[in-house]
């Protein structure tokens, strides 16, 4: 199994416990002493907390000049409402963390490192200015998708959820940045979703990012922006932060790729239904009054 997922990782307490057992087997040669040691070990195990898993949801937010005004205002208000909704989306044994990047001419992490969602309930309102250097944002994300940086949790980790929001077209070499990002194992196995904001967004770029047309959705007005962010963020976090064990005909656990594909398919089905309720039936996009309410 690939090392990057650390699915077979053993925590320090367990390693220490195994060492203690080995030492005791060498020096404890009387039944009485062994019974006392066994009782002490049972007490120790009773007080140990179960191993925690973790999952990080990354928000990549376009804050270029075209987002100025009501677009960035609507996004800020929606994120303020969203944060409480993400509390408890995972299993009880899973810590859900959040990492927020804003990008325009520069790329900057709003969160210097991933933060537990329970500890990040105050949204720092974003301002919009500059160009859309999305390729730089992809390169920066790739650097952080690593055990040596943002995914350095000592616990077992689910592949991340990565949420891209943009209202325009990149002003740099986004393909080069995306090609680099696609080589990252965490990105390959993570859930990728994208939300296009308004009529001028380049949806082809967002589809290339997700690798699945149905996971790139477009909002035509402020109301849809608010509802779609909530749908996409909460649904993807719920699916991404829960265990999904698949078995083949021989009863063996399927590879990580199969699990990732299965989670993606569940996400597609959930978003297909939810987005239909928000966007309505398919319509002629050329006749849609985009940017209504902005």
PDB file of C-alpha atoms in Angstrom:
ATOM      1  CA  UNK A   1       0.000   0.000   0.000  1.00  0.00           C
ATOM      2  CA  UNK A   2       1.441   3.432  -0.930  1.00  0.00           C
ATOM      3  CA  UNK A   3       3.295   5.134   1.895  1.00  0.00           C
ATOM      4  CA  UNK A   4       1.727   8.510   1.237  1.00  0.00           C
ATOM      5  CA  UNK A   5      -1.608   7.438   2.692  1.00  0.00           C
ATOM      6  CA  UNK A   6       0.004   5.978   5.836  1.00  0.00           C
ATOM      7  CA  UNK A   7      -2.898   3.564   6.200  1.00  0.00           C
ATOM      8  CA  UNK A   8      -0.683   1.105   8.040  1.00  0.00           C
ATOM      9  CA  UNK A   9       0.868   3.725  10.254  1.00  0.00           C
ATOM     10  CA  UNK A  10       1.205   2.718  13.921  1.00  0.00           C
ATOM     11  CA  UNK A  11       1.040   5.425  16.548  1.00  0.00           C
ATOM     12  CA  UNK A  12       3.740   6.006  19.156  1.00  0.00           C
ATOM     13  CA  UNK A  13       1.673   4.597  22.039  1.00  0.00           C
ATOM     14  CA  UNK A  14       1.224   1.308  20.236  1.00  0.00           C
ATOM     15  CA  UNK A  15       4.921   1.069  19.420  1.00  0.00           C
ATOM     16  CA  UNK A  16       5.778   1.766  23.062  1.00  0.00           C
ATOM     17  CA  UNK A  17       3.269  -0.831  24.196  1.00  0.00           C
ATOM     18  CA  UNK A  18       4.783  -3.460  21.906  1.00  0.00           C
ATOM     19  CA  UNK A  19       8.264  -2.669  23.219  1.00  0.00           C
ATOM     20  CA  UNK A  20       7.016  -3.017  26.790  1.00  0.00           C
ATOM     21  CA  UNK A  21       5.521  -6.394  25.964  1.00  0.00           C
ATOM     22  CA  UNK A  22       8.803  -7.609  24.482  1.00  0.00           C
ATOM     23  CA  UNK A  23      10.779  -6.415  27.510  1.00  0.00           C
ATOM     24  CA  UNK A  24       8.348  -8.004  29.922  1.00  0.00           C
ATOM     25  CA  UNK A  25       8.538 -11.343  28.137  1.00  0.00           C
ATOM     26  CA  UNK A  26      12.286 -11.360  28.798  1.00  0.00           C
ATOM     27  CA  UNK A  27      12.278 -10.442  32.506  1.00  0.00           C
ATOM     28  CA  UNK A  28       8.884 -11.420  33.922  1.00  0.00           C
ATOM     29  CA  UNK A  29       9.172 -15.162  34.445  1.00  0.00           C
ATOM     30  CA  UNK A  30       6.772 -15.650  37.389  1.00  0.00           C
ATOM     31  CA  UNK A  31       2.981 -15.984  37.037  1.00  0.00           C
ATOM     32  CA  UNK A  32       2.315 -13.528  39.872  1.00  0.00           C
ATOM     33  CA  UNK A  33       4.348 -10.723  38.309  1.00  0.00           C
ATOM     34  CA  UNK A  34       2.881 -11.447  34.873  1.00  0.00           C
ATOM     35  CA  UNK A  35      -0.678 -11.178  36.211  1.00  0.00           C
ATOM     36  CA  UNK A  36       0.067  -7.807  37.810  1.00  0.00           C
ATOM     37  CA  UNK A  37       1.657  -6.568  34.608  1.00  0.00           C
ATOM     38  CA  UNK A  38      -1.321  -7.769  32.533  1.00  0.00           C
ATOM     39  CA  UNK A  39      -3.731  -5.960  34.842  1.00  0.00           C
ATOM     40  CA  UNK A  40      -1.710  -2.777  34.614  1.00  0.00           C
ATOM     41  CA  UNK A  41      -1.632  -3.068  30.833  1.00  0.00           C
ATOM     42  CA  UNK A  42      -5.425  -3.491  30.692  1.00  0.00           C
ATOM     43  CA  UNK A  43      -5.848  -0.376  32.847  1.00  0.00           C
ATOM     44  CA  UNK A  44      -3.499   1.508  30.533  1.00  0.00           C
ATOM     45  CA  UNK A  45      -5.446   0.426  27.457  1.00  0.00           C
ATOM     46  CA  UNK A  46      -8.726   1.430  29.067  1.00  0.00           C
ATOM     47  CA  UNK A  47      -7.462   4.985  29.473  1.00  0.00           C
ATOM     48  CA  UNK A  48      -6.098   5.301  25.929  1.00  0.00           C
ATOM     49  CA  UNK A  49      -8.143   7.370  23.503  1.00  0.00           C
ATOM     50  CA  UNK A  50      -9.019   5.660  20.199  1.00  0.00           C
ATOM     51  CA  UNK A  51      -6.829   6.644  17.265  1.00  0.00           C
ATOM     52  CA  UNK A  52      -8.146   9.724  15.454  1.00  0.00           C
ATOM     53  CA  UNK A  53      -8.336  10.116  11.720  1.00  0.00           C
ATOM     54  CA  UNK A  54      -8.098  13.471   9.989  1.00  0.00           C
ATOM     55  CA  UNK A  55      -9.322  15.035   6.765  1.00  0.00           C
ATOM     56  CA  UNK A  56      -8.562  18.505   5.427  1.00  0.00           C
ATOM     57  CA  UNK A  57     -10.850  20.501   3.184  1.00  0.00           C
ATOM     58  CA  UNK A  58      -8.954  23.046   1.088  1.00  0.00           C
ATOM     59  CA  UNK A  59     -10.652  26.196  -0.215  1.00  0.00           C
ATOM     60  CA  UNK A  60      -8.908  27.903  -3.145  1.00  0.00           C
ATOM     61  CA  UNK A  61     -10.643  31.271  -3.535  1.00  0.00           C
ATOM     62  CA  UNK A  62     -10.201  33.653  -6.465  1.00  0.00           C
ATOM     63  CA  UNK A  63      -9.998  37.223  -5.088  1.00  0.00           C
ATOM     64  CA  UNK A  64      -9.008  38.942  -8.338  1.00  0.00           C
ATOM     65  CA  UNK A  65     -10.368  42.371  -9.282  1.00  0.00           C
ATOM     66  CA  UNK A  66     -13.374  40.953 -11.137  1.00  0.00           C
ATOM     67  CA  UNK A  67     -14.682  39.651  -7.794  1.00  0.00           C
ATOM     68  CA  UNK A  68     -15.005  43.192  -6.402  1.00  0.00           C
ATOM     69  CA  UNK A  69     -18.343  44.407  -5.119  1.00  0.00           C
ATOM     70  CA  UNK A  70     -21.282  42.146  -4.458  1.00  0.00           C
ATOM     71  CA  UNK A  71     -19.538  38.945  -5.611  1.00  0.00           C
ATOM     72  CA  UNK A  72     -16.888  39.035  -2.902  1.00  0.00           C
ATOM     73  CA  UNK A  73     -19.477  40.350  -0.463  1.00  0.00           C
ATOM     74  CA  UNK A  74     -21.790  37.419  -1.183  1.00  0.00           C
ATOM     75  CA  UNK A  75     -18.924  34.957  -0.878  1.00  0.00           C
ATOM     76  CA  UNK A  76     -17.815  36.400   2.475  1.00  0.00           C
ATOM     77  CA  UNK A  77     -21.342  36.236   3.880  1.00  0.00           C
ATOM     78  CA  UNK A  78     -21.781  32.674   2.643  1.00  0.00           C
ATOM     79  CA  UNK A  79     -18.514  31.492   4.188  1.00  0.00           C
ATOM     80  CA  UNK A  80     -19.550  32.999   7.525  1.00  0.00           C
ATOM     81  CA  UNK A  81     -22.735  30.909   7.361  1.00  0.00           C
ATOM     82  CA  UNK A  82     -20.940  27.808   6.106  1.00  0.00           C
ATOM     83  CA  UNK A  83     -18.360  27.335   8.854  1.00  0.00           C
ATOM     84  CA  UNK A  84     -20.811  26.174  11.567  1.00  0.00           C
ATOM     85  CA  UNK A  85     -22.372  23.768   9.045  1.00  0.00           C
ATOM     86  CA  UNK A  86     -19.068  21.920   8.685  1.00  0.00           C
ATOM     87  CA  UNK A  87     -18.858  21.042  12.385  1.00  0.00           C
ATOM     88  CA  UNK A  88     -19.596  17.350  12.819  1.00  0.00           C
ATOM     89  CA  UNK A  89     -19.649  16.440   9.121  1.00  0.00           C
ATOM     90  CA  UNK A  90     -17.254  13.525   9.647  1.00  0.00           C
ATOM     91  CA  UNK A  91     -17.406  10.435  11.776  1.00  0.00           C
ATOM     92  CA  UNK A  92     -16.937  10.827  15.520  1.00  0.00           C
ATOM     93  CA  UNK A  93     -13.383   9.499  15.169  1.00  0.00           C
ATOM     94  CA  UNK A  94     -12.439  12.011  12.470  1.00  0.00           C
ATOM     95  CA  UNK A  95     -10.984  15.502  12.880  1.00  0.00           C
ATOM     96  CA  UNK A  96     -12.081  17.706   9.981  1.00  0.00           C
ATOM     97  CA  UNK A  97      -9.664  20.552   9.310  1.00  0.00           C
ATOM     98  CA  UNK A  98      -9.880  23.565   7.027  1.00  0.00           C
ATOM     99  CA  UNK A  99      -7.171  25.275   4.969  1.00  0.00           C
ATOM    100  CA  UNK A 100      -7.955  28.461   3.042  1.00  0.00           C
ATOM    101  CA  UNK A 101      -5.981  29.957   0.181  1.00  0.00           C
ATOM    102  CA  UNK A 102      -6.764  33.239  -1.564  1.00  0.00           C
ATOM    103  CA  UNK A 103      -5.197  34.015  -4.909  1.00  0.00           C
ATOM    104  CA  UNK A 104      -5.061  36.880  -7.365  1.00  0.00           C
ATOM    105  CA  UNK A 105      -1.742  38.378  -8.521  1.00  0.00           C
ATOM    106  CA  UNK A 106      -0.285  36.821  -5.364  1.00  0.00           C
ATOM    107  CA  UNK A 107      -1.056  33.569  -3.579  1.00  0.00           C
ATOM    108  CA  UNK A 108      -1.563  33.671   0.182  1.00  0.00           C
ATOM    109  CA  UNK A 109      -2.742  31.213   2.826  1.00  0.00           C
ATOM    110  CA  UNK A 110      -5.392  32.744   5.069  1.00  0.00           C
ATOM    111  CA  UNK A 111      -4.729  29.844   7.418  1.00  0.00           C
ATOM    112  CA  UNK A 112      -0.959  29.422   7.970  1.00  0.00           C
ATOM    113  CA  UNK A 113      -1.714  25.721   8.526  1.00  0.00           C
ATOM    114  CA  UNK A 114      -4.850  23.537   8.597  1.00  0.00           C
ATOM    115  CA  UNK A 115      -7.125  24.307  11.545  1.00  0.00           C
ATOM    116  CA  UNK A 116      -9.776  22.113  13.147  1.00  0.00           C
ATOM    117  CA  UNK A 117     -13.128  23.360  11.943  1.00  0.00           C
ATOM    118  CA  UNK A 118     -14.350  23.749  15.534  1.00  0.00           C
ATOM    119  CA  UNK A 119     -11.507  26.187  16.144  1.00  0.00           C
ATOM    120  CA  UNK A 120     -12.060  28.247  13.003  1.00  0.00           C
ATOM    121  CA  UNK A 121     -15.462  29.863  13.322  1.00  0.00           C
ATOM    122  CA  UNK A 122     -14.515  33.492  12.672  1.00  0.00           C
ATOM    123  CA  UNK A 123     -14.290  34.289   8.969  1.00  0.00           C
ATOM    124  CA  UNK A 124     -11.747  36.941   8.000  1.00  0.00           C
ATOM    125  CA  UNK A 125     -13.537  38.813   5.231  1.00  0.00           C
ATOM    126  CA  UNK A 126     -11.638  38.821   1.953  1.00  0.00           C
ATOM    127  CA  UNK A 127     -11.051  41.760  -0.380  1.00  0.00           C
ATOM    128  CA  UNK A 128     -10.701  41.544  -4.156  1.00  0.00           C
ATOM    129  CA  UNK A 129      -7.985  43.069  -6.349  1.00  0.00           C
ATOM    130  CA  UNK A 130      -5.413  42.089  -8.980  1.00  0.00           C
ATOM    131  CA  UNK A 131      -5.182  39.435 -11.687  1.00  0.00           C
ATOM    132  CA  UNK A 132      -6.014  35.714 -11.692  1.00  0.00           C
ATOM    133  CA  UNK A 133      -2.773  33.766 -11.303  1.00  0.00           C
ATOM    134  CA  UNK A 134      -4.420  30.357 -10.964  1.00  0.00           C
ATOM    135  CA  UNK A 135      -1.379  28.451 -12.193  1.00  0.00           C
ATOM    136  CA  UNK A 136       0.625  29.848  -9.281  1.00  0.00           C
ATOM    137  CA  UNK A 137      -2.182  28.789  -6.951  1.00  0.00           C
ATOM    138  CA  UNK A 138      -2.010  25.228  -8.306  1.00  0.00           C
ATOM    139  CA  UNK A 139       1.762  25.103  -7.749  1.00  0.00           C
ATOM    140  CA  UNK A 140       1.422  26.405  -4.195  1.00  0.00           C
ATOM    141  CA  UNK A 141      -1.270  23.858  -3.385  1.00  0.00           C
ATOM    142  CA  UNK A 142       0.913  21.047  -4.687  1.00  0.00           C
ATOM    143  CA  UNK A 143       3.679  22.100  -2.278  1.00  0.00           C
ATOM    144  CA  UNK A 144       1.311  21.915   0.683  1.00  0.00           C
ATOM    145  CA  UNK A 145      -0.215  18.547  -0.228  1.00  0.00           C
ATOM    146  CA  UNK A 146       2.566  16.694   1.556  1.00  0.00           C
ATOM    147  CA  UNK A 147       3.250  14.914   4.830  1.00  0.00           C
ATOM    148  CA  UNK A 148       6.100  17.358   5.415  1.00  0.00           C
ATOM    149  CA  UNK A 149       3.796  20.403   5.295  1.00  0.00           C
ATOM    150  CA  UNK A 150       0.002  20.739   5.584  1.00  0.00           C
ATOM    151  CA  UNK A 151      -0.741  17.011   5.856  1.00  0.00           C
ATOM    152  CA  UNK A 152       1.698  16.269   8.657  1.00  0.00           C
ATOM    153  CA  UNK A 153      -0.932  14.979  11.089  1.00  0.00           C
ATOM    154  CA  UNK A 154       0.401  12.033  13.167  1.00  0.00           C
ATOM    155  CA  UNK A 155      -2.982  10.326  12.796  1.00  0.00           C
ATOM    156  CA  UNK A 156      -4.335   8.391   9.854  1.00  0.00           C
ATOM    157  CA  UNK A 157      -5.474  10.690   7.067  1.00  0.00           C
ATOM    158  CA  UNK A 158      -8.229  10.562   4.506  1.00  0.00           C
ATOM    159  CA  UNK A 159      -7.441  12.048   1.108  1.00  0.00           C
ATOM    160  CA  UNK A 160      -8.379  15.758   1.121  1.00  0.00           C
ATOM    161  CA  UNK A 161     -11.325  17.629  -0.323  1.00  0.00           C
ATOM    162  CA  UNK A 162     -10.215  20.474  -2.616  1.00  0.00           C
ATOM    163  CA  UNK A 163     -12.718  23.217  -3.487  1.00  0.00           C
ATOM    164  CA  UNK A 164     -11.874  25.800  -6.166  1.00  0.00           C
ATOM    165  CA  UNK A 165     -13.956  28.991  -6.574  1.00  0.00           C
ATOM    166  CA  UNK A 166     -13.376  31.430  -9.458  1.00  0.00           C
ATOM    167  CA  UNK A 167     -15.260  33.965 -11.569  1.00  0.00           C
ATOM    168  CA  UNK A 168     -12.904  34.449 -14.505  1.00  0.00           C
ATOM    169  CA  UNK A 169     -10.065  33.103 -16.639  1.00  0.00           C
ATOM    170  CA  UNK A 170      -6.454  32.583 -15.506  1.00  0.00           C
ATOM    171  CA  UNK A 171      -3.880  35.224 -16.479  1.00  0.00           C
ATOM    172  CA  UNK A 172      -0.902  32.884 -16.205  1.00  0.00           C
ATOM    173  CA  UNK A 173       0.153  29.427 -17.383  1.00  0.00           C
ATOM    174  CA  UNK A 174      -2.539  27.510 -15.509  1.00  0.00           C
ATOM    175  CA  UNK A 175      -1.983  24.326 -17.544  1.00  0.00           C
ATOM    176  CA  UNK A 176       1.620  24.023 -16.372  1.00  0.00           C
ATOM    177  CA  UNK A 177       0.528  24.526 -12.773  1.00  0.00           C
ATOM    178  CA  UNK A 178      -2.277  21.988 -13.100  1.00  0.00           C
ATOM    179  CA  UNK A 179       0.018  19.436 -14.752  1.00  0.00           C
ATOM    180  CA  UNK A 180       2.339  19.681 -11.761  1.00  0.00           C
ATOM    181  CA  UNK A 181      -0.560  19.417  -9.319  1.00  0.00           C
ATOM    182  CA  UNK A 182      -1.885  16.314 -11.062  1.00  0.00           C
ATOM    183  CA  UNK A 183       1.368  14.500 -10.265  1.00  0.00           C
ATOM    184  CA  UNK A 184       0.640  14.861  -6.541  1.00  0.00           C
ATOM    185  CA  UNK A 185      -0.746  11.630  -5.045  1.00  0.00           C
ATOM    186  CA  UNK A 186      -2.902  13.449  -2.506  1.00  0.00           C
ATOM    187  CA  UNK A 187      -4.489  15.462  -5.315  1.00  0.00           C
ATOM    188  CA  UNK A 188      -5.025  12.363  -7.428  1.00  0.00           C
ATOM    189  CA  UNK A 189      -6.986  10.611  -4.687  1.00  0.00           C
ATOM    190  CA  UNK A 190      -8.726  13.679  -3.242  1.00  0.00           C
ATOM    191  CA  UNK A 191     -12.226  14.881  -4.029  1.00  0.00           C
ATOM    192  CA  UNK A 192     -12.015  17.873  -6.389  1.00  0.00           C
ATOM    193  CA  UNK A 193     -14.942  20.239  -6.850  1.00  0.00           C
ATOM    194  CA  UNK A 194     -15.192  23.668  -8.477  1.00  0.00           C
ATOM    195  CA  UNK A 195     -17.725  26.482  -8.506  1.00  0.00           C
ATOM    196  CA  UNK A 196     -17.832  29.030 -11.301  1.00  0.00           C
ATOM    197  CA  UNK A 197     -19.176  32.430 -10.275  1.00  0.00           C
ATOM    198  CA  UNK A 198     -21.085  34.482 -12.864  1.00  0.00           C
ATOM    199  CA  UNK A 199     -21.126  34.533 -16.663  1.00  0.00           C
ATOM    200  CA  UNK A 200     -17.466  35.221 -17.447  1.00  0.00           C
ATOM    201  CA  UNK A 201     -15.902  32.252 -15.688  1.00  0.00           C
ATOM    202  CA  UNK A 202     -13.913  29.825 -17.814  1.00  0.00           C
ATOM    203  CA  UNK A 203     -15.696  26.573 -17.027  1.00  0.00           C
ATOM    204  CA  UNK A 204     -13.283  24.571 -19.216  1.00  0.00           C
ATOM    205  CA  UNK A 205     -10.515  25.387 -16.734  1.00  0.00           C
ATOM    206  CA  UNK A 206     -12.672  24.318 -13.780  1.00  0.00           C
ATOM    207  CA  UNK A 207     -13.599  21.062 -15.523  1.00  0.00           C
ATOM    208  CA  UNK A 208      -9.931  20.362 -16.187  1.00  0.00           C
ATOM    209  CA  UNK A 209      -9.258  20.901 -12.478  1.00  0.00           C
ATOM    210  CA  UNK A 210     -11.944  18.478 -11.266  1.00  0.00           C
ATOM    211  CA  UNK A 211     -11.428  15.894 -13.999  1.00  0.00           C
ATOM    212  CA  UNK A 212     -15.192  15.372 -14.011  1.00  0.00           C
ATOM    213  CA  UNK A 213     -17.639  17.729 -15.753  1.00  0.00           C
ATOM    214  CA  UNK A 214     -20.351  17.131 -13.160  1.00  0.00           C
ATOM    215  CA  UNK A 215     -18.113  18.306 -10.334  1.00  0.00           C
ATOM    216  CA  UNK A 216     -17.718  21.757 -11.906  1.00  0.00           C
ATOM    217  CA  UNK A 217     -20.885  23.781 -11.279  1.00  0.00           C
ATOM    218  CA  UNK A 218     -21.799  27.348 -12.264  1.00  0.00           C
ATOM    219  CA  UNK A 219     -23.750  29.896 -10.195  1.00  0.00           C
ATOM    220  CA  UNK A 220     -25.590  32.615 -12.088  1.00  0.00           C
ATOM    221  CA  UNK A 221     -26.524  34.855  -9.151  1.00  0.00           C
ATOM    222  CA  UNK A 222     -25.920  35.547  -5.475  1.00  0.00           C
ATOM    223  CA  UNK A 223     -28.663  33.191  -4.267  1.00  0.00           C
ATOM    224  CA  UNK A 224     -27.270  30.297  -6.269  1.00  0.00           C
ATOM    225  CA  UNK A 225     -23.752  31.095  -5.082  1.00  0.00           C
ATOM    226  CA  UNK A 226     -24.856  30.844  -1.470  1.00  0.00           C
ATOM    227  CA  UNK A 227     -26.758  27.577  -1.918  1.00  0.00           C
ATOM    228  CA  UNK A 228     -24.160  25.898  -4.121  1.00  0.00           C
ATOM    229  CA  UNK A 229     -21.221  26.657  -1.820  1.00  0.00           C
ATOM    230  CA  UNK A 230     -23.098  25.065   1.062  1.00  0.00           C
ATOM    231  CA  UNK A 231     -24.133  22.051  -1.001  1.00  0.00           C
ATOM    232  CA  UNK A 232     -20.690  21.411  -2.450  1.00  0.00           C
ATOM    233  CA  UNK A 233     -18.691  22.024   0.727  1.00  0.00           C
ATOM    234  CA  UNK A 234     -20.880  20.093   3.156  1.00  0.00           C
ATOM    235  CA  UNK A 235     -21.577  17.153   0.842  1.00  0.00           C
ATOM    236  CA  UNK A 236     -17.948  16.690  -0.215  1.00  0.00           C
ATOM    237  CA  UNK A 237     -16.752  16.975   3.395  1.00  0.00           C
ATOM    238  CA  UNK A 238     -19.245  14.358   4.560  1.00  0.00           C
ATOM    239  CA  UNK A 239     -18.190  11.899   1.881  1.00  0.00           C
ATOM    240  CA  UNK A 240     -14.467  12.644   2.056  1.00  0.00           C
ATOM    241  CA  UNK A 241     -14.183  12.287   5.826  1.00  0.00           C
ATOM    242  CA  UNK A 242     -15.860   8.899   6.175  1.00  0.00           C
ATOM    243  CA  UNK A 243     -14.499   5.418   5.773  1.00  0.00           C
ATOM    244  CA  UNK A 244     -15.423   3.511   2.658  1.00  0.00           C
ATOM    245  CA  UNK A 245     -14.110  -0.033   2.553  1.00  0.00           C
ATOM    246  CA  UNK A 246     -14.631  -1.897  -0.711  1.00  0.00           C
ATOM    247  CA  UNK A 247     -14.001  -5.603  -1.182  1.00  0.00           C
ATOM    248  CA  UNK A 248     -13.553  -7.616  -4.323  1.00  0.00           C
ATOM    249  CA  UNK A 249     -14.858 -11.114  -4.970  1.00  0.00           C
ATOM    250  CA  UNK A 250     -12.012 -12.583  -2.919  1.00  0.00           C
ATOM    251  CA  UNK A 251     -12.818 -10.435   0.096  1.00  0.00           C
ATOM    252  CA  UNK A 252      -9.695  -8.315  -0.131  1.00  0.00           C
ATOM    253  CA  UNK A 253      -9.834  -4.574   0.396  1.00  0.00           C
ATOM    254  CA  UNK A 254      -9.739  -2.693  -2.879  1.00  0.00           C
ATOM    255  CA  UNK A 255      -6.919  -0.326  -3.735  1.00  0.00           C
ATOM    256  CA  UNK A 256      -6.992   3.354  -2.793  1.00  0.00           C
ATOM    257  CA  UNK A 257      -7.818   4.237  -6.395  1.00  0.00           C
ATOM    258  CA  UNK A 258     -11.040   2.235  -6.215  1.00  0.00           C
ATOM    259  CA  UNK A 259     -12.037   3.877  -2.953  1.00  0.00           C
ATOM    260  CA  UNK A 260     -11.330   7.333  -4.403  1.00  0.00           C
ATOM    261  CA  UNK A 261     -13.388   6.557  -7.504  1.00  0.00           C
ATOM    262  CA  UNK A 262     -16.256   5.229  -5.414  1.00  0.00           C
ATOM    263  CA  UNK A 263     -16.296   8.354  -3.244  1.00  0.00           C
ATOM    264  CA  UNK A 264     -16.241  10.523  -6.360  1.00  0.00           C
ATOM    265  CA  UNK A 265     -19.203   8.674  -7.811  1.00  0.00           C
ATOM    266  CA  UNK A 266     -21.183   9.108  -4.593  1.00  0.00           C
ATOM    267  CA  UNK A 267     -20.330  12.821  -4.669  1.00  0.00           C
ATOM    268  CA  UNK A 268     -21.424  13.136  -8.304  1.00  0.00           C
ATOM    269  CA  UNK A 269     -24.787  11.549  -7.547  1.00  0.00           C
ATOM    270  CA  UNK A 270     -25.377  13.726  -4.499  1.00  0.00           C
ATOM    271  CA  UNK A 271     -24.429  16.933  -6.329  1.00  0.00           C
ATOM    272  CA  UNK A 272     -26.441  15.970  -9.408  1.00  0.00           C
ATOM    273  CA  UNK A 273     -29.569  15.793  -7.276  1.00  0.00           C
ATOM    274  CA  UNK A 274     -28.799  18.784  -5.056  1.00  0.00           C
ATOM    275  CA  UNK A 275     -27.700  21.102  -7.858  1.00  0.00           C
ATOM    276  CA  UNK A 276     -30.810  20.274  -9.855  1.00  0.00           C
ATOM    277  CA  UNK A 277     -32.936  21.476  -6.953  1.00  0.00           C
ATOM    278  CA  UNK A 278     -30.954  24.730  -6.829  1.00  0.00           C
ATOM    279  CA  UNK A 279     -30.484  25.394 -10.534  1.00  0.00           C
ATOM    280  CA  UNK A 280     -33.726  23.886 -11.811  1.00  0.00           C
ATOM    281  CA  UNK A 281     -34.129  21.892 -14.988  1.00  0.00           C
ATOM    282  CA  UNK A 282     -31.587  22.239 -17.791  1.00  0.00           C
ATOM    283  CA  UNK A 283     -32.124  25.466 -19.735  1.00  0.00           C
ATOM    284  CA  UNK A 284     -30.615  27.316 -22.679  1.00  0.00           C
ATOM    285  CA  UNK A 285     -27.634  28.978 -21.018  1.00  0.00           C
ATOM    286  CA  UNK A 286     -27.548  31.604 -23.745  1.00  0.00           C
ATOM    287  CA  UNK A 287     -30.900  32.867 -22.512  1.00  0.00           C
ATOM    288  CA  UNK A 288     -30.006  32.878 -18.818  1.00  0.00           C
ATOM    289  CA  UNK A 289     -29.765  36.273 -17.129  1.00  0.00           C
ATOM    290  CA  UNK A 290     -26.375  35.683 -15.551  1.00  0.00           C
ATOM    291  CA  UNK A 291     -25.044  37.985 -12.812  1.00  0.00           C
ATOM    292  CA  UNK A 292     -28.565  38.755 -11.675  1.00  0.00           C
ATOM    293  CA  UNK A 293     -28.354  40.086  -8.117  1.00  0.00           C
ATOM    294  CA  UNK A 294     -24.698  41.129  -8.466  1.00  0.00           C
TER     295      UNK A 294
END
